[in-house]
PDB file of C-alpha atoms in Angstrom:
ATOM      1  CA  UNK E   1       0.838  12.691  11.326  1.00 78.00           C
ATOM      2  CA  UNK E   2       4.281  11.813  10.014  1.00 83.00           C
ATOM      3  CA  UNK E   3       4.205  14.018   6.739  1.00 84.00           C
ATOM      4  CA  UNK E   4       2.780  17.037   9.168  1.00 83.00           C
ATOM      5  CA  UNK E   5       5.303  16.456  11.767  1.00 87.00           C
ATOM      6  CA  UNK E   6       7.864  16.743   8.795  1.00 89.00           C
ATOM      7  CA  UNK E   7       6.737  19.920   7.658  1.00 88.00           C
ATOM      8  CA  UNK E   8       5.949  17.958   3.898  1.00 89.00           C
ATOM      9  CA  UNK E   9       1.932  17.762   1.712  1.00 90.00           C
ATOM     10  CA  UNK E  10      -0.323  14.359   2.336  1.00 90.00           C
ATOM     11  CA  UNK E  11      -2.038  12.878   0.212  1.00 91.00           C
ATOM     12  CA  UNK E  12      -3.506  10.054   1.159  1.00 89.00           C
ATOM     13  CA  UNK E  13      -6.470   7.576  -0.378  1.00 88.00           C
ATOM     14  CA  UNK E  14      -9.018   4.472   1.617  1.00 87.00           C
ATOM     15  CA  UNK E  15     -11.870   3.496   0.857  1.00 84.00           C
ATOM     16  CA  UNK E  16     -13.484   3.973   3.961  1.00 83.00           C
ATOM     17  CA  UNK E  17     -16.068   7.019   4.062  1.00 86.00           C
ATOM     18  CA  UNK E  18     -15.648   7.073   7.925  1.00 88.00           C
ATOM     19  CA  UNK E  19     -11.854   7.232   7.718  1.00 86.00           C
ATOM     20  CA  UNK E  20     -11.694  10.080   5.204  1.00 88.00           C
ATOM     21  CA  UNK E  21     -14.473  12.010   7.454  1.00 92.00           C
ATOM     22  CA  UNK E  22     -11.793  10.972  10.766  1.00 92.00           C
ATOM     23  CA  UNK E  23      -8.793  12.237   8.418  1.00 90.00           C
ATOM     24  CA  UNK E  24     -10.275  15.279   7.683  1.00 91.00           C
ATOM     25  CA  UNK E  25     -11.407  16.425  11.040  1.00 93.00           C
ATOM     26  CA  UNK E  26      -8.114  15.293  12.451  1.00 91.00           C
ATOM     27  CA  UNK E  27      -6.420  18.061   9.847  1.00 92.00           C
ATOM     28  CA  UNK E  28      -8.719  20.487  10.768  1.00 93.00           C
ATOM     29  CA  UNK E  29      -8.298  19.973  14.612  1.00 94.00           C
ATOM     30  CA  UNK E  30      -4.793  20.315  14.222  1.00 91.00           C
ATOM     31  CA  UNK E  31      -4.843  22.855  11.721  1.00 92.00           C
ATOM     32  CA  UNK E  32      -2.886  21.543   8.722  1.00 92.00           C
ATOM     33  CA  UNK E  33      -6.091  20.660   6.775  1.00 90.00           C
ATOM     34  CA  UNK E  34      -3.857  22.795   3.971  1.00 92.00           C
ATOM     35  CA  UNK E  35      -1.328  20.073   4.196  1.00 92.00           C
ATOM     36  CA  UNK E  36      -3.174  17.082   3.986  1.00 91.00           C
ATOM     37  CA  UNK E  37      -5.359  15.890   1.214  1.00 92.00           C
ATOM     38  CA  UNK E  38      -7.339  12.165   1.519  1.00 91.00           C
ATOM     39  CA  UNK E  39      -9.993  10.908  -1.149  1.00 90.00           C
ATOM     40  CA  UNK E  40     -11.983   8.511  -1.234  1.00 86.00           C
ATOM     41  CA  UNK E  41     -10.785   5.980  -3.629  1.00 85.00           C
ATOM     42  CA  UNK E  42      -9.484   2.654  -4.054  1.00 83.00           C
ATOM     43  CA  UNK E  43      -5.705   2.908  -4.359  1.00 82.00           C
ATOM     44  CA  UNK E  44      -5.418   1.299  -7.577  1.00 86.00           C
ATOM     45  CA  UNK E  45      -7.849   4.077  -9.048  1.00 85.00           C
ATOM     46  CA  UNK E  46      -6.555   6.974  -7.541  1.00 85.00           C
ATOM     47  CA  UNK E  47      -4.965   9.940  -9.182  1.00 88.00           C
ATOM     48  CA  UNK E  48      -2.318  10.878  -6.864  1.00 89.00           C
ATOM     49  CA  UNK E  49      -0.783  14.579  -7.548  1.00 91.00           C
ATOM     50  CA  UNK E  50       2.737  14.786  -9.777  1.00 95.00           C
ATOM     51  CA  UNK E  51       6.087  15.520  -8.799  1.00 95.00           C
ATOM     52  CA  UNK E  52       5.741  13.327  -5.184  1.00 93.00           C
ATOM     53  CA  UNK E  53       9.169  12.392  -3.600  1.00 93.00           C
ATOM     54  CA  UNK E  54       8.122   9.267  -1.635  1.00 94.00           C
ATOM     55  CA  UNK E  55       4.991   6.978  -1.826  1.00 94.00           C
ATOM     56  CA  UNK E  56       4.512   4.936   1.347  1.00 92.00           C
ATOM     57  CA  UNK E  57       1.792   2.444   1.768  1.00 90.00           C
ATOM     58  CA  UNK E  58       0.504  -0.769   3.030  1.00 83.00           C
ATOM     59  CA  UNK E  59      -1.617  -2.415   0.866  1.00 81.00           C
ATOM     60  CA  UNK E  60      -4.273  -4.887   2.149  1.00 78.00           C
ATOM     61  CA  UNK E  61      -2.859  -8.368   1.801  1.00 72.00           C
ATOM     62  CA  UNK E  62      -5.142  -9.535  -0.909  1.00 72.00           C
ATOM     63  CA  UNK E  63      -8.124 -11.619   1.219  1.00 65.00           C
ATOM     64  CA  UNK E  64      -6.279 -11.586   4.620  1.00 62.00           C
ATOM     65  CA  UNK E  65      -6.866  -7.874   5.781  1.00 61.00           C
ATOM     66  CA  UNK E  66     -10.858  -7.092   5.484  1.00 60.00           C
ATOM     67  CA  UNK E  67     -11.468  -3.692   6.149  1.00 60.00           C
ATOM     68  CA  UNK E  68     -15.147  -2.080   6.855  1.00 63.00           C
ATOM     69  CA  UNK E  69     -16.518   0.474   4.814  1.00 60.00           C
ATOM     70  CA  UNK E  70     -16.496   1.324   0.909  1.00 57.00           C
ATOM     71  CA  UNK E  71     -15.299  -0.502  -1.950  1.00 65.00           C
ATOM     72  CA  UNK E  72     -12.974  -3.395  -0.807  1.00 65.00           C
ATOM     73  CA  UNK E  73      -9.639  -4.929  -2.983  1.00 64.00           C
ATOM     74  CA  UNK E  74     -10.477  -8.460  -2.243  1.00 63.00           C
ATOM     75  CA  UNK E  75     -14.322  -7.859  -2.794  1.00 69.00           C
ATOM     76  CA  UNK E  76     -13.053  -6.560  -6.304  1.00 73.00           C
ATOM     77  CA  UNK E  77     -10.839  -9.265  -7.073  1.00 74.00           C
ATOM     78  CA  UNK E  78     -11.799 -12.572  -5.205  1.00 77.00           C
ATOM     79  CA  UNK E  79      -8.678 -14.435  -6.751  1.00 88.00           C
ATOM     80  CA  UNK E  80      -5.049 -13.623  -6.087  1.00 91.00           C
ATOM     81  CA  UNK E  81      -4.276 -13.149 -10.155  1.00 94.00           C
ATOM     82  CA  UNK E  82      -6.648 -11.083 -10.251  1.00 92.00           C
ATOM     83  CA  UNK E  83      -5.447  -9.082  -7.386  1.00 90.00           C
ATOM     84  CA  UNK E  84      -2.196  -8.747  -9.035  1.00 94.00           C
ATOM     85  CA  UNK E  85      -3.577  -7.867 -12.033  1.00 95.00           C
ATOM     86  CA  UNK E  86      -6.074  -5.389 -11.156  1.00 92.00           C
ATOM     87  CA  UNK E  87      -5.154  -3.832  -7.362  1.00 91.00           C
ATOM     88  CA  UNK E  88      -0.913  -4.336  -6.869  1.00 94.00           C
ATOM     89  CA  UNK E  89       0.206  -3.996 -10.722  1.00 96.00           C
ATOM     90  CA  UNK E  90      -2.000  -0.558 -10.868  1.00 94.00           C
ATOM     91  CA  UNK E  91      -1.060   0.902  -7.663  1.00 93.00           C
ATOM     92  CA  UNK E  92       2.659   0.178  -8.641  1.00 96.00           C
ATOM     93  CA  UNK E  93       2.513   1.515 -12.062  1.00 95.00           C
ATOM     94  CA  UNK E  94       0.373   4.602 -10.334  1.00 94.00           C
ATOM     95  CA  UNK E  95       3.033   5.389  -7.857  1.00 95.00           C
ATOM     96  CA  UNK E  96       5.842   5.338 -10.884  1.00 97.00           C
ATOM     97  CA  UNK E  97       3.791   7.979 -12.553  1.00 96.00           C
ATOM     98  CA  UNK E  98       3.422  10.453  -9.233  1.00 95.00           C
ATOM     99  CA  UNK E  99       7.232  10.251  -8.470  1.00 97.00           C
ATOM    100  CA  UNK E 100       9.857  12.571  -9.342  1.00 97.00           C
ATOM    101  CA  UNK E 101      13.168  10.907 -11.094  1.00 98.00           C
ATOM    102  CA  UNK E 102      14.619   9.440  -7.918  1.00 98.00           C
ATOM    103  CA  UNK E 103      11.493   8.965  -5.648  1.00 97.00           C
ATOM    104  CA  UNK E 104      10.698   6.734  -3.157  1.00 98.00           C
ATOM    105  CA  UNK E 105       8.166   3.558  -3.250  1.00 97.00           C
ATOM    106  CA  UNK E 106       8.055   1.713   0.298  1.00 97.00           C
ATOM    107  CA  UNK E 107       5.104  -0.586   0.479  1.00 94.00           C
ATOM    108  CA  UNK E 108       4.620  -2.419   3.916  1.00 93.00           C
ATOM    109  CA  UNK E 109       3.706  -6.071   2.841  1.00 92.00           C
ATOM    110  CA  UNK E 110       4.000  -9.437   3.950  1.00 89.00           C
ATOM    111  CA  UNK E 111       3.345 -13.022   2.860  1.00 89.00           C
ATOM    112  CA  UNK E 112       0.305 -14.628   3.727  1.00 84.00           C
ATOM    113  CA  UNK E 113      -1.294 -17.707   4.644  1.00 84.00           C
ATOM    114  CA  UNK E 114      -4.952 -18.090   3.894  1.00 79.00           C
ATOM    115  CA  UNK E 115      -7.245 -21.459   3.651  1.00 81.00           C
ATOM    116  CA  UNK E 116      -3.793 -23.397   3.348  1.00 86.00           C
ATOM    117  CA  UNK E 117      -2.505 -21.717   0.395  1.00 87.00           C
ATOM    118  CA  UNK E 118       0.756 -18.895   0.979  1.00 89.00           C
ATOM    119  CA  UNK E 119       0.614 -15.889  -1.076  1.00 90.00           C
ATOM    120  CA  UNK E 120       4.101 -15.236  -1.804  1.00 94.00           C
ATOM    121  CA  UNK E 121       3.190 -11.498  -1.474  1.00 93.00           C
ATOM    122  CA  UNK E 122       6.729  -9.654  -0.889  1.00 95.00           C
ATOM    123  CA  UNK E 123       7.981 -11.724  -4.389  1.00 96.00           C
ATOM    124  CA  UNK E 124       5.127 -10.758  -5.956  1.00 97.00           C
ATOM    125  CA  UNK E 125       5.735  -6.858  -4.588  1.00 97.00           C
ATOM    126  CA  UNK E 126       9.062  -6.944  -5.987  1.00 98.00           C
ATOM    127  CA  UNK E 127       7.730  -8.723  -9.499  1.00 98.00           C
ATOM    128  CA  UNK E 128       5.259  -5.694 -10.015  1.00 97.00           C
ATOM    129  CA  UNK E 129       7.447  -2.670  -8.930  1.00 98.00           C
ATOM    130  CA  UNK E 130      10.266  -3.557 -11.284  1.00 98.00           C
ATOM    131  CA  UNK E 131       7.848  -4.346 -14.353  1.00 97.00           C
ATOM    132  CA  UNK E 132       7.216  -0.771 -13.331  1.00 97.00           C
ATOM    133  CA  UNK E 133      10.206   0.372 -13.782  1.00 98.00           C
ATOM    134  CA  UNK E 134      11.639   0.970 -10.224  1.00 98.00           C
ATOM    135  CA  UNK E 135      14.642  -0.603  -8.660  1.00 98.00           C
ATOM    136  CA  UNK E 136      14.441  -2.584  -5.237  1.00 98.00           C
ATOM    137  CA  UNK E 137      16.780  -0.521  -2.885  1.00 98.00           C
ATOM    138  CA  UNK E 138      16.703  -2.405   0.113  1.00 97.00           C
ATOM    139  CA  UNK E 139      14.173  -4.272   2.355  1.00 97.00           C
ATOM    140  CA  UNK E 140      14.060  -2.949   6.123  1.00 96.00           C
ATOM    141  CA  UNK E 141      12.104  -4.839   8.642  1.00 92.00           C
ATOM    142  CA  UNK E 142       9.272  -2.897  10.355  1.00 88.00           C
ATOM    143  CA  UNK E 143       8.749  -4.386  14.080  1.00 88.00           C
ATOM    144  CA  UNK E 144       5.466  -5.346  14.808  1.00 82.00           C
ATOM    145  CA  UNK E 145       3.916  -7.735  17.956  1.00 74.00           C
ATOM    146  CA  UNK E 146       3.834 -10.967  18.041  1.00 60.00           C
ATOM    147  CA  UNK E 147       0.330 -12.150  16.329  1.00 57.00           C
ATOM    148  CA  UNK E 148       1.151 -15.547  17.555  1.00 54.00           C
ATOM    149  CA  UNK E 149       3.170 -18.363  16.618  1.00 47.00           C
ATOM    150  CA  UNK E 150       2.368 -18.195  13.178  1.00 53.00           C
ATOM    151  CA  UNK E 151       3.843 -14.769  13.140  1.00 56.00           C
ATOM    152  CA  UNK E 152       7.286 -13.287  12.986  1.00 67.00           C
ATOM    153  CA  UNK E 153       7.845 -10.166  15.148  1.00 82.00           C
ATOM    154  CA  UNK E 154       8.654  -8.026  11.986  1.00 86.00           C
ATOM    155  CA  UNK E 155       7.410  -7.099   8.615  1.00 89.00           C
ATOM    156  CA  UNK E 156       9.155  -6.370   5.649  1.00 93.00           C
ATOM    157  CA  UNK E 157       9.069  -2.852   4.227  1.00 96.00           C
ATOM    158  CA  UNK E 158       9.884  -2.678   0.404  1.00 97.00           C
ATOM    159  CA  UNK E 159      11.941   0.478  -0.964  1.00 98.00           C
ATOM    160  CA  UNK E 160      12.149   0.531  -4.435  1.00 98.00           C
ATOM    161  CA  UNK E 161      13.632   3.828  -6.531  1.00 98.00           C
ATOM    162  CA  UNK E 162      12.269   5.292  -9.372  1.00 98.00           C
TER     163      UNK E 162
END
């Protein structure tokens, strides 16, 4: 709804068969199906059209977001090197190759906690865009509600320049 509302293309990739089939009649009921474009792939595998200007996404956070439907990241790669190695290093390195000179990566991501062991995932976020080749801009701080104590009221949102 953002890109649409500013007038720019979508493209957009899940995994999800339901959410693409949602997606698409959402474009068609508002009448911008020629502006949006959403295929069915896992992030790290898609082919995302050249000359974009900003790629923004939230990546599942390796084991802690389970989603329903289609081919899940940490189905694919049950440990977090493995994650790194085969979902967040491709997705950064796919993004680099989609941008313009001077495009945008923002990826929504936060550490985790899971089964006692923290995921350092912003780091790690950082790590894999520069060995990309971007630059880390800035990190803003998305508001979000409280998910309880263990929570902090905000998430960070990476921007990284190509």
């Amino acid at each position: 709804l953002g890109a649409v509302a500013a007038g720019v293309q979508y493209y957009g990739t899940d995994v999800s068969p339901e959410t693409i089939a949602g997606c698409g009649c959402l474009a068609v009921d508002l009448g911008v199906q020629e502006m949006v474009t959403v295929v069915n792939s896992p992030a790290e595998n898609a082919d995302p059209p050249k000359g974009c200007a900003l790629v923004f996404t939230s990546p599942p956070y390796f084991a802690q977001e389970r989603y329903r439907g289609g081919k899940q990241s940490h189905t694919s790669y049950t440990n977090y090197q493995d994650w790194l190695d085969g979902f967040l290093h491709p997705l950064c390195r796919r993004a680099w190759d989609c941008l313009v000179d001077g495009g945008h990566l923002a990826l929504n991501v936060a550490d985790i906690r899971n089964r006692g062991v923290c995921y350092p995932l912003s780091d790690d976020t950082i790590k894999s865009a520069v060995k990309a080749g971007f630059s880390h801009v800035e990190t803003l701080r998305y508001p979000i509600a409280s998910l309880g104590a263990k929570r902090q009221g905000w998430e960070p949102v990476l921007v990284f320049r190509k």
